[in-house]
CSV table of C-alpha atoms in Angstrom, one decimal:
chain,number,residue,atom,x,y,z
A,1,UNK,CA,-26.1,-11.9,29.8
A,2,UNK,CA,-22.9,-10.5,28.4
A,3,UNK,CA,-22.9,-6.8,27.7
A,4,UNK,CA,-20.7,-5.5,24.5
A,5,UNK,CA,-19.5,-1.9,25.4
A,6,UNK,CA,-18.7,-0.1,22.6
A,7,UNK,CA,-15.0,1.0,22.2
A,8,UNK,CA,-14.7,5.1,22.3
A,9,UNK,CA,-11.6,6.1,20.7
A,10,UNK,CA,-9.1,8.6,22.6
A,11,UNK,CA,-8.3,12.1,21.3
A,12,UNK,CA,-5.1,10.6,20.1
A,13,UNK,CA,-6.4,7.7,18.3
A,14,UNK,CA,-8.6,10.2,16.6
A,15,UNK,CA,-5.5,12.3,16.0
A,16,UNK,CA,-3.4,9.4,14.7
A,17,UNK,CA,-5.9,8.5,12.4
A,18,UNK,CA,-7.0,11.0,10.6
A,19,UNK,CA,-3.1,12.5,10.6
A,20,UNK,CA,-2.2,9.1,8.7
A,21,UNK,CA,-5.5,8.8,6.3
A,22,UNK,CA,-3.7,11.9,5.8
A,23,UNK,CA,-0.5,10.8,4.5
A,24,UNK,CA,-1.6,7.4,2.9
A,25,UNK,CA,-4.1,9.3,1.0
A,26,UNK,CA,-1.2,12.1,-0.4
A,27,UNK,CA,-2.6,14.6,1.6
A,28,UNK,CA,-0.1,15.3,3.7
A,29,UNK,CA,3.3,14.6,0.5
A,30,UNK,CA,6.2,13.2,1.1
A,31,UNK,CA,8.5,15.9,3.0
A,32,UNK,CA,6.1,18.1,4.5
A,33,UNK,CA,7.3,19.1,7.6
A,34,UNK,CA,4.5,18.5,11.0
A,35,UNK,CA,4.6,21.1,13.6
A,36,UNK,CA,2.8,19.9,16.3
A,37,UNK,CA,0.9,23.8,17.2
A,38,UNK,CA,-0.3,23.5,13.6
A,39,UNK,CA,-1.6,20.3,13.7
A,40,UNK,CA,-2.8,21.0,17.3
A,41,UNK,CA,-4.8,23.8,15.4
A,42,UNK,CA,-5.9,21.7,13.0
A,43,UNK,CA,-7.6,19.1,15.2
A,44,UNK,CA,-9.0,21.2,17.7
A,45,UNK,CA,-7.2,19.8,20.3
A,46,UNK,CA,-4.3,20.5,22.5
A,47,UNK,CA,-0.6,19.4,21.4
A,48,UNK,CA,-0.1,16.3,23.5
A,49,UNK,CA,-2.2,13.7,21.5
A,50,UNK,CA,-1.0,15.5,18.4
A,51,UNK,CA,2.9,14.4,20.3
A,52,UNK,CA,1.3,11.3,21.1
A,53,UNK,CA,0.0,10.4,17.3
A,54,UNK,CA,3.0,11.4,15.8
A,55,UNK,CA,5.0,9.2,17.8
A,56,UNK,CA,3.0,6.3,16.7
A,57,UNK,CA,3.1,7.6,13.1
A,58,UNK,CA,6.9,7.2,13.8
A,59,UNK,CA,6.5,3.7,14.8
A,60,UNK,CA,4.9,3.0,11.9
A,61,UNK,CA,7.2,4.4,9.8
A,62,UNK,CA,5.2,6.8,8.2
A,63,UNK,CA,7.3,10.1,9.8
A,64,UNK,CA,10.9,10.7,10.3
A,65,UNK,CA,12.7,12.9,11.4
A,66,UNK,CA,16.1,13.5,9.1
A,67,UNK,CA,19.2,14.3,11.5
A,68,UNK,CA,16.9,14.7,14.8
A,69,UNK,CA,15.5,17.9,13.9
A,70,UNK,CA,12.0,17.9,13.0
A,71,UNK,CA,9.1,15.5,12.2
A,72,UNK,CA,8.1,15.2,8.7
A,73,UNK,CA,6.2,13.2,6.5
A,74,UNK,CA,8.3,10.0,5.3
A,75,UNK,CA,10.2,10.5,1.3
A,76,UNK,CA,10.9,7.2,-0.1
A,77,UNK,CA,14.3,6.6,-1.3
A,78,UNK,CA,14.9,4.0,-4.3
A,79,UNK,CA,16.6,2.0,-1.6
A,80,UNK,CA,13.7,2.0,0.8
A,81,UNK,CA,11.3,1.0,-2.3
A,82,UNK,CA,13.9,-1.5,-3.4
A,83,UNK,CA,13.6,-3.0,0.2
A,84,UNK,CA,9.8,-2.7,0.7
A,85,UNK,CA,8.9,-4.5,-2.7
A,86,UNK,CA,11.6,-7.7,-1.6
A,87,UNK,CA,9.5,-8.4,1.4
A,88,UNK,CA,6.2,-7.8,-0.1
A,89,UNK,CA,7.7,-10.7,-2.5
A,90,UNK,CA,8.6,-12.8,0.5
A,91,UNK,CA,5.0,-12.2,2.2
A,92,UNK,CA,2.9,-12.2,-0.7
A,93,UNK,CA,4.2,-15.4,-2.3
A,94,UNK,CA,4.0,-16.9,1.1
A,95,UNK,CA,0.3,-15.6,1.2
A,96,UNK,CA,-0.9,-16.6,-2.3
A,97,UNK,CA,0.7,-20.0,-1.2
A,98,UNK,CA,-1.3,-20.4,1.6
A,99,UNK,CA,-4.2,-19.1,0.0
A,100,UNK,CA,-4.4,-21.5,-3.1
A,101,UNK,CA,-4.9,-24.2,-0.5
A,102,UNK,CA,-7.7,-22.5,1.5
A,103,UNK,CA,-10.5,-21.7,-1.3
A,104,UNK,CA,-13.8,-22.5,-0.5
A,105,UNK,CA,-16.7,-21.7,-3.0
A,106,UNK,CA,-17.4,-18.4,-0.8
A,107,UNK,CA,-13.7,-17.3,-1.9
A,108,UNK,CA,-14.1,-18.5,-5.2
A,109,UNK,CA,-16.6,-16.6,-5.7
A,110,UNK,CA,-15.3,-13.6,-4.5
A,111,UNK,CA,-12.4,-14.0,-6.4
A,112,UNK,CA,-14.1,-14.3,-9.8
A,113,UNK,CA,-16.6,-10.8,-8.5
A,114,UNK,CA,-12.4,-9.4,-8.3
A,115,UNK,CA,-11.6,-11.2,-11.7
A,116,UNK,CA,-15.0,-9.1,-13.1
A,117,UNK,CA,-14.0,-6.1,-11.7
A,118,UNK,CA,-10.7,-5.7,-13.1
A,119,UNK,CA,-11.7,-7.1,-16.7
A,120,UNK,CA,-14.0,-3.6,-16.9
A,121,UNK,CA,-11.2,-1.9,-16.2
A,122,UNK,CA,-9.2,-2.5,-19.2
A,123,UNK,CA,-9.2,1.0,-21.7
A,124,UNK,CA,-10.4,2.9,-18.5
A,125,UNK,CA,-7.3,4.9,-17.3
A,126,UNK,CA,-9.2,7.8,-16.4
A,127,UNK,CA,-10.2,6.2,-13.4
A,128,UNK,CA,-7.2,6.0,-11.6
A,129,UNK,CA,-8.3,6.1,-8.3
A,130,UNK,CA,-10.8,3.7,-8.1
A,131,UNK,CA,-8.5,1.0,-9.7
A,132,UNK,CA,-5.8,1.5,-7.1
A,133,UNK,CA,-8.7,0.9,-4.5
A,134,UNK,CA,-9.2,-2.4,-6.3
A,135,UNK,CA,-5.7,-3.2,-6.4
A,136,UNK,CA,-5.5,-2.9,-2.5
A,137,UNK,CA,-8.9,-5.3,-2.6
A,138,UNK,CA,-6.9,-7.8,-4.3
A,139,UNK,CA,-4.2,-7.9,-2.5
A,140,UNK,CA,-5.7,-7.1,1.0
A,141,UNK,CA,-7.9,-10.2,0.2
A,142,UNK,CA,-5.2,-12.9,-1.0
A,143,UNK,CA,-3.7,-12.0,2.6
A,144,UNK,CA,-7.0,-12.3,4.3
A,145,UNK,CA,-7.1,-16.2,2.9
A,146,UNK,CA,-3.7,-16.8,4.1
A,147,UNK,CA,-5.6,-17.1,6.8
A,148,UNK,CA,-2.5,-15.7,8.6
A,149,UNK,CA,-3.4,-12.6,11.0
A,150,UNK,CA,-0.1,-12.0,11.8
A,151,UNK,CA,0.9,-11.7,8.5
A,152,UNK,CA,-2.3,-9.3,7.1
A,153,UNK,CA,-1.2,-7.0,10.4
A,154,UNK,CA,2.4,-7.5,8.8
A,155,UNK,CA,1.5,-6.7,5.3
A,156,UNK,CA,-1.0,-3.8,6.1
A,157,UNK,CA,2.1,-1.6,7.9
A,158,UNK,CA,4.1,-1.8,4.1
A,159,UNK,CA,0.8,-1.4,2.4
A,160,UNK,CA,0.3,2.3,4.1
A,161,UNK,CA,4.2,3.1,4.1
A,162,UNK,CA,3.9,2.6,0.1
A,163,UNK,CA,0.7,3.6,-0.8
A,164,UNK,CA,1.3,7.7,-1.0
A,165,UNK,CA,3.6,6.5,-4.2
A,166,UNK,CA,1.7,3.4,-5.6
A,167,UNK,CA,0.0,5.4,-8.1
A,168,UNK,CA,4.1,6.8,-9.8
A,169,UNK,CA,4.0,2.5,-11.0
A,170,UNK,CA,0.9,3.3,-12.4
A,171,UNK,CA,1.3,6.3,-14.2
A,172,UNK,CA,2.2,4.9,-17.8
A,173,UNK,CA,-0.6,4.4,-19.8
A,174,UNK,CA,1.1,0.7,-20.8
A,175,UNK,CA,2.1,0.1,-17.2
A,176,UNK,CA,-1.8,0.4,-16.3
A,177,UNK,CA,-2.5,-2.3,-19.1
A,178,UNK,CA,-0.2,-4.7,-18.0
A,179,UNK,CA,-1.2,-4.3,-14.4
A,180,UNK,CA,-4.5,-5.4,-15.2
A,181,UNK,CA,-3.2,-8.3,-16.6
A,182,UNK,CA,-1.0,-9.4,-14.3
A,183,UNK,CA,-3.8,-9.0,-11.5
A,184,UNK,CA,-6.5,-11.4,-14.1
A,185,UNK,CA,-3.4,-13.8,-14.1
A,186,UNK,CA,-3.3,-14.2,-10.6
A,187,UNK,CA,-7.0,-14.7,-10.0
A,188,UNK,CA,-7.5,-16.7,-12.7
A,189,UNK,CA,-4.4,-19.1,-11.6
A,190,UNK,CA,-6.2,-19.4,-8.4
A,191,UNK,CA,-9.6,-20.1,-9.6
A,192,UNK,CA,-8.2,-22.8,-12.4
A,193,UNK,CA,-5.8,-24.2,-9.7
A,194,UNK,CA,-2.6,-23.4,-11.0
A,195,UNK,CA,-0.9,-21.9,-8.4
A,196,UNK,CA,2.4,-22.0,-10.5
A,197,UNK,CA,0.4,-19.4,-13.2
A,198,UNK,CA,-0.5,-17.6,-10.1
A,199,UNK,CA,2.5,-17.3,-8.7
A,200,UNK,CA,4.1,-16.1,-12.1
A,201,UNK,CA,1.4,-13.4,-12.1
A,202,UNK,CA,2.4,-11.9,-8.6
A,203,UNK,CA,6.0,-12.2,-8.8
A,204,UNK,CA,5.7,-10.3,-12.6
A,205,UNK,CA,3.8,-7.7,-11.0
A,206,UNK,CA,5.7,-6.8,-8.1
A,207,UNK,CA,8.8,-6.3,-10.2
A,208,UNK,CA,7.2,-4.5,-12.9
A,209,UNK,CA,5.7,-2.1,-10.3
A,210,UNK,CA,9.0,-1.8,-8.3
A,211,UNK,CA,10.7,-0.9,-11.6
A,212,UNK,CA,8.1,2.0,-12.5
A,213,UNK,CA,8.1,3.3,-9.2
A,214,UNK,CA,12.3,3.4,-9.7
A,215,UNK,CA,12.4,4.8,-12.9
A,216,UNK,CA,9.9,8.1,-11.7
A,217,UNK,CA,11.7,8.2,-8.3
A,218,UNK,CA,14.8,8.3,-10.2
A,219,UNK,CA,13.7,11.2,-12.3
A,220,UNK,CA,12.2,13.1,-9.4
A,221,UNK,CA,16.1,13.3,-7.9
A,222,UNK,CA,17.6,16.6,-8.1
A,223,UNK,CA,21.1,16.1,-9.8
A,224,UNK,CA,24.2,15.4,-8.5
A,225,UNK,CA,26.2,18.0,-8.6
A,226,UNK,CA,29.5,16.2,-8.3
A,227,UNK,CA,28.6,14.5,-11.2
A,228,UNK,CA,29.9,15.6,-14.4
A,229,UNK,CA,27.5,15.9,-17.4
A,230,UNK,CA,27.7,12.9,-20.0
């Protein structure tokens, strides 16, 4: 009779985490500098899984550390959006691709639950939060029926690098709108079998989102002081 044995997690794994639930969730902002006693404080636990965690965090690409002095929390540049949103382009055409041709009824099904979901969303700004959630579904789910494990393990890395400034291309009240259209044109490409429509969904909503995110990066920038005024 085989035996399962559950998996216990290591102080570090606990560490790593709840340090980058941390910096997904905007916790922990863009910038904010990680001192290893502090978070050693913070935890409860003794500074080398807090080393070890942020060293994986660093893999990941969610910490840097500008000029070699320091860890911090990750700031995203317009360059390193501009990147990030041209291979979520590559990927997630590649995935909605692969998942047009793998809908059973199950994933129909689900798919129209997502199609419901955002429909009640339209006029309902106020709720922020809960739609990003449901954007992530969405996405996370076309990946899943790419049927691709590499690529969801791909895909879920850029998701959490991006995610602390996903809500900035939401954050006009017509950009919110048109989001939720976009995202009704996907799923409803799918379910009606026009992958085409589909694909013009997802490729108008990752530019549109790369552009809002641009424009409020672009006006978070201190001013050059080189630069002479217009």
């Amino acid at each position: 009779m085989a035996i399962h044995v559950p998996r216990i997690k290591s102080i570090r794994d606990q560490v790593y985490e709840g340090l980058k639930g941390m910096i997904v969730s905007g916790q922990l902002p863009q910038g904010a500098k990680l001192q290893e006693n502090d978070l050693a404080e913070l935890f409860r636990v003794s500074r080398t899984p807090v080393r070890e965690a942020l060293k994986l965090l660093r893999e990941d690409g969610l910490v840097e550390s500008p000029g070699g002095k320091g860890l911090f929390v990750r700031v995203l540049t317009p360059k390193n959006v501009t990147d990030i949103f041209q291979v979520r382009q590559l990927l997630e055409g590649f995935a909605l691709a692969q998942a047009a041709q793998n809908l059973d009824e199950g994933r129909r099904r689900r798919l129209r639950e997502l199609e419901e979901q955002f429909a009640a969303f339209r006029g309902r700004s106020d709720e922020m939060e809960a739609y990003i959630q449901l954007d992530t579904q969405l996405h996370t789910y076309l990946i899943e029926c790419s049927d691709n494990l590499f690529l969801r393990e791909l895909t879920g890395r850029i998701y959490d690098i991006l995610q602390p400034v996903r809500v900035l291309s939401l954050s006009d009240r017509q950009r919110y709108e048109e989001s939720i259209e976009e995202h009704l044109q996907i799923i409803q490409g799918l379910l009606a079998g026009d992958s085409q429509r589909a694909a013009q969904g997802l490729e108008r909503h990752l530019l549109e989102a790369r552009e809002m995110v641009l424009q409020v990066l672009r006006n978070q920038l201190p001013p050059d002081p080189q630069k002479p005024e217009p």
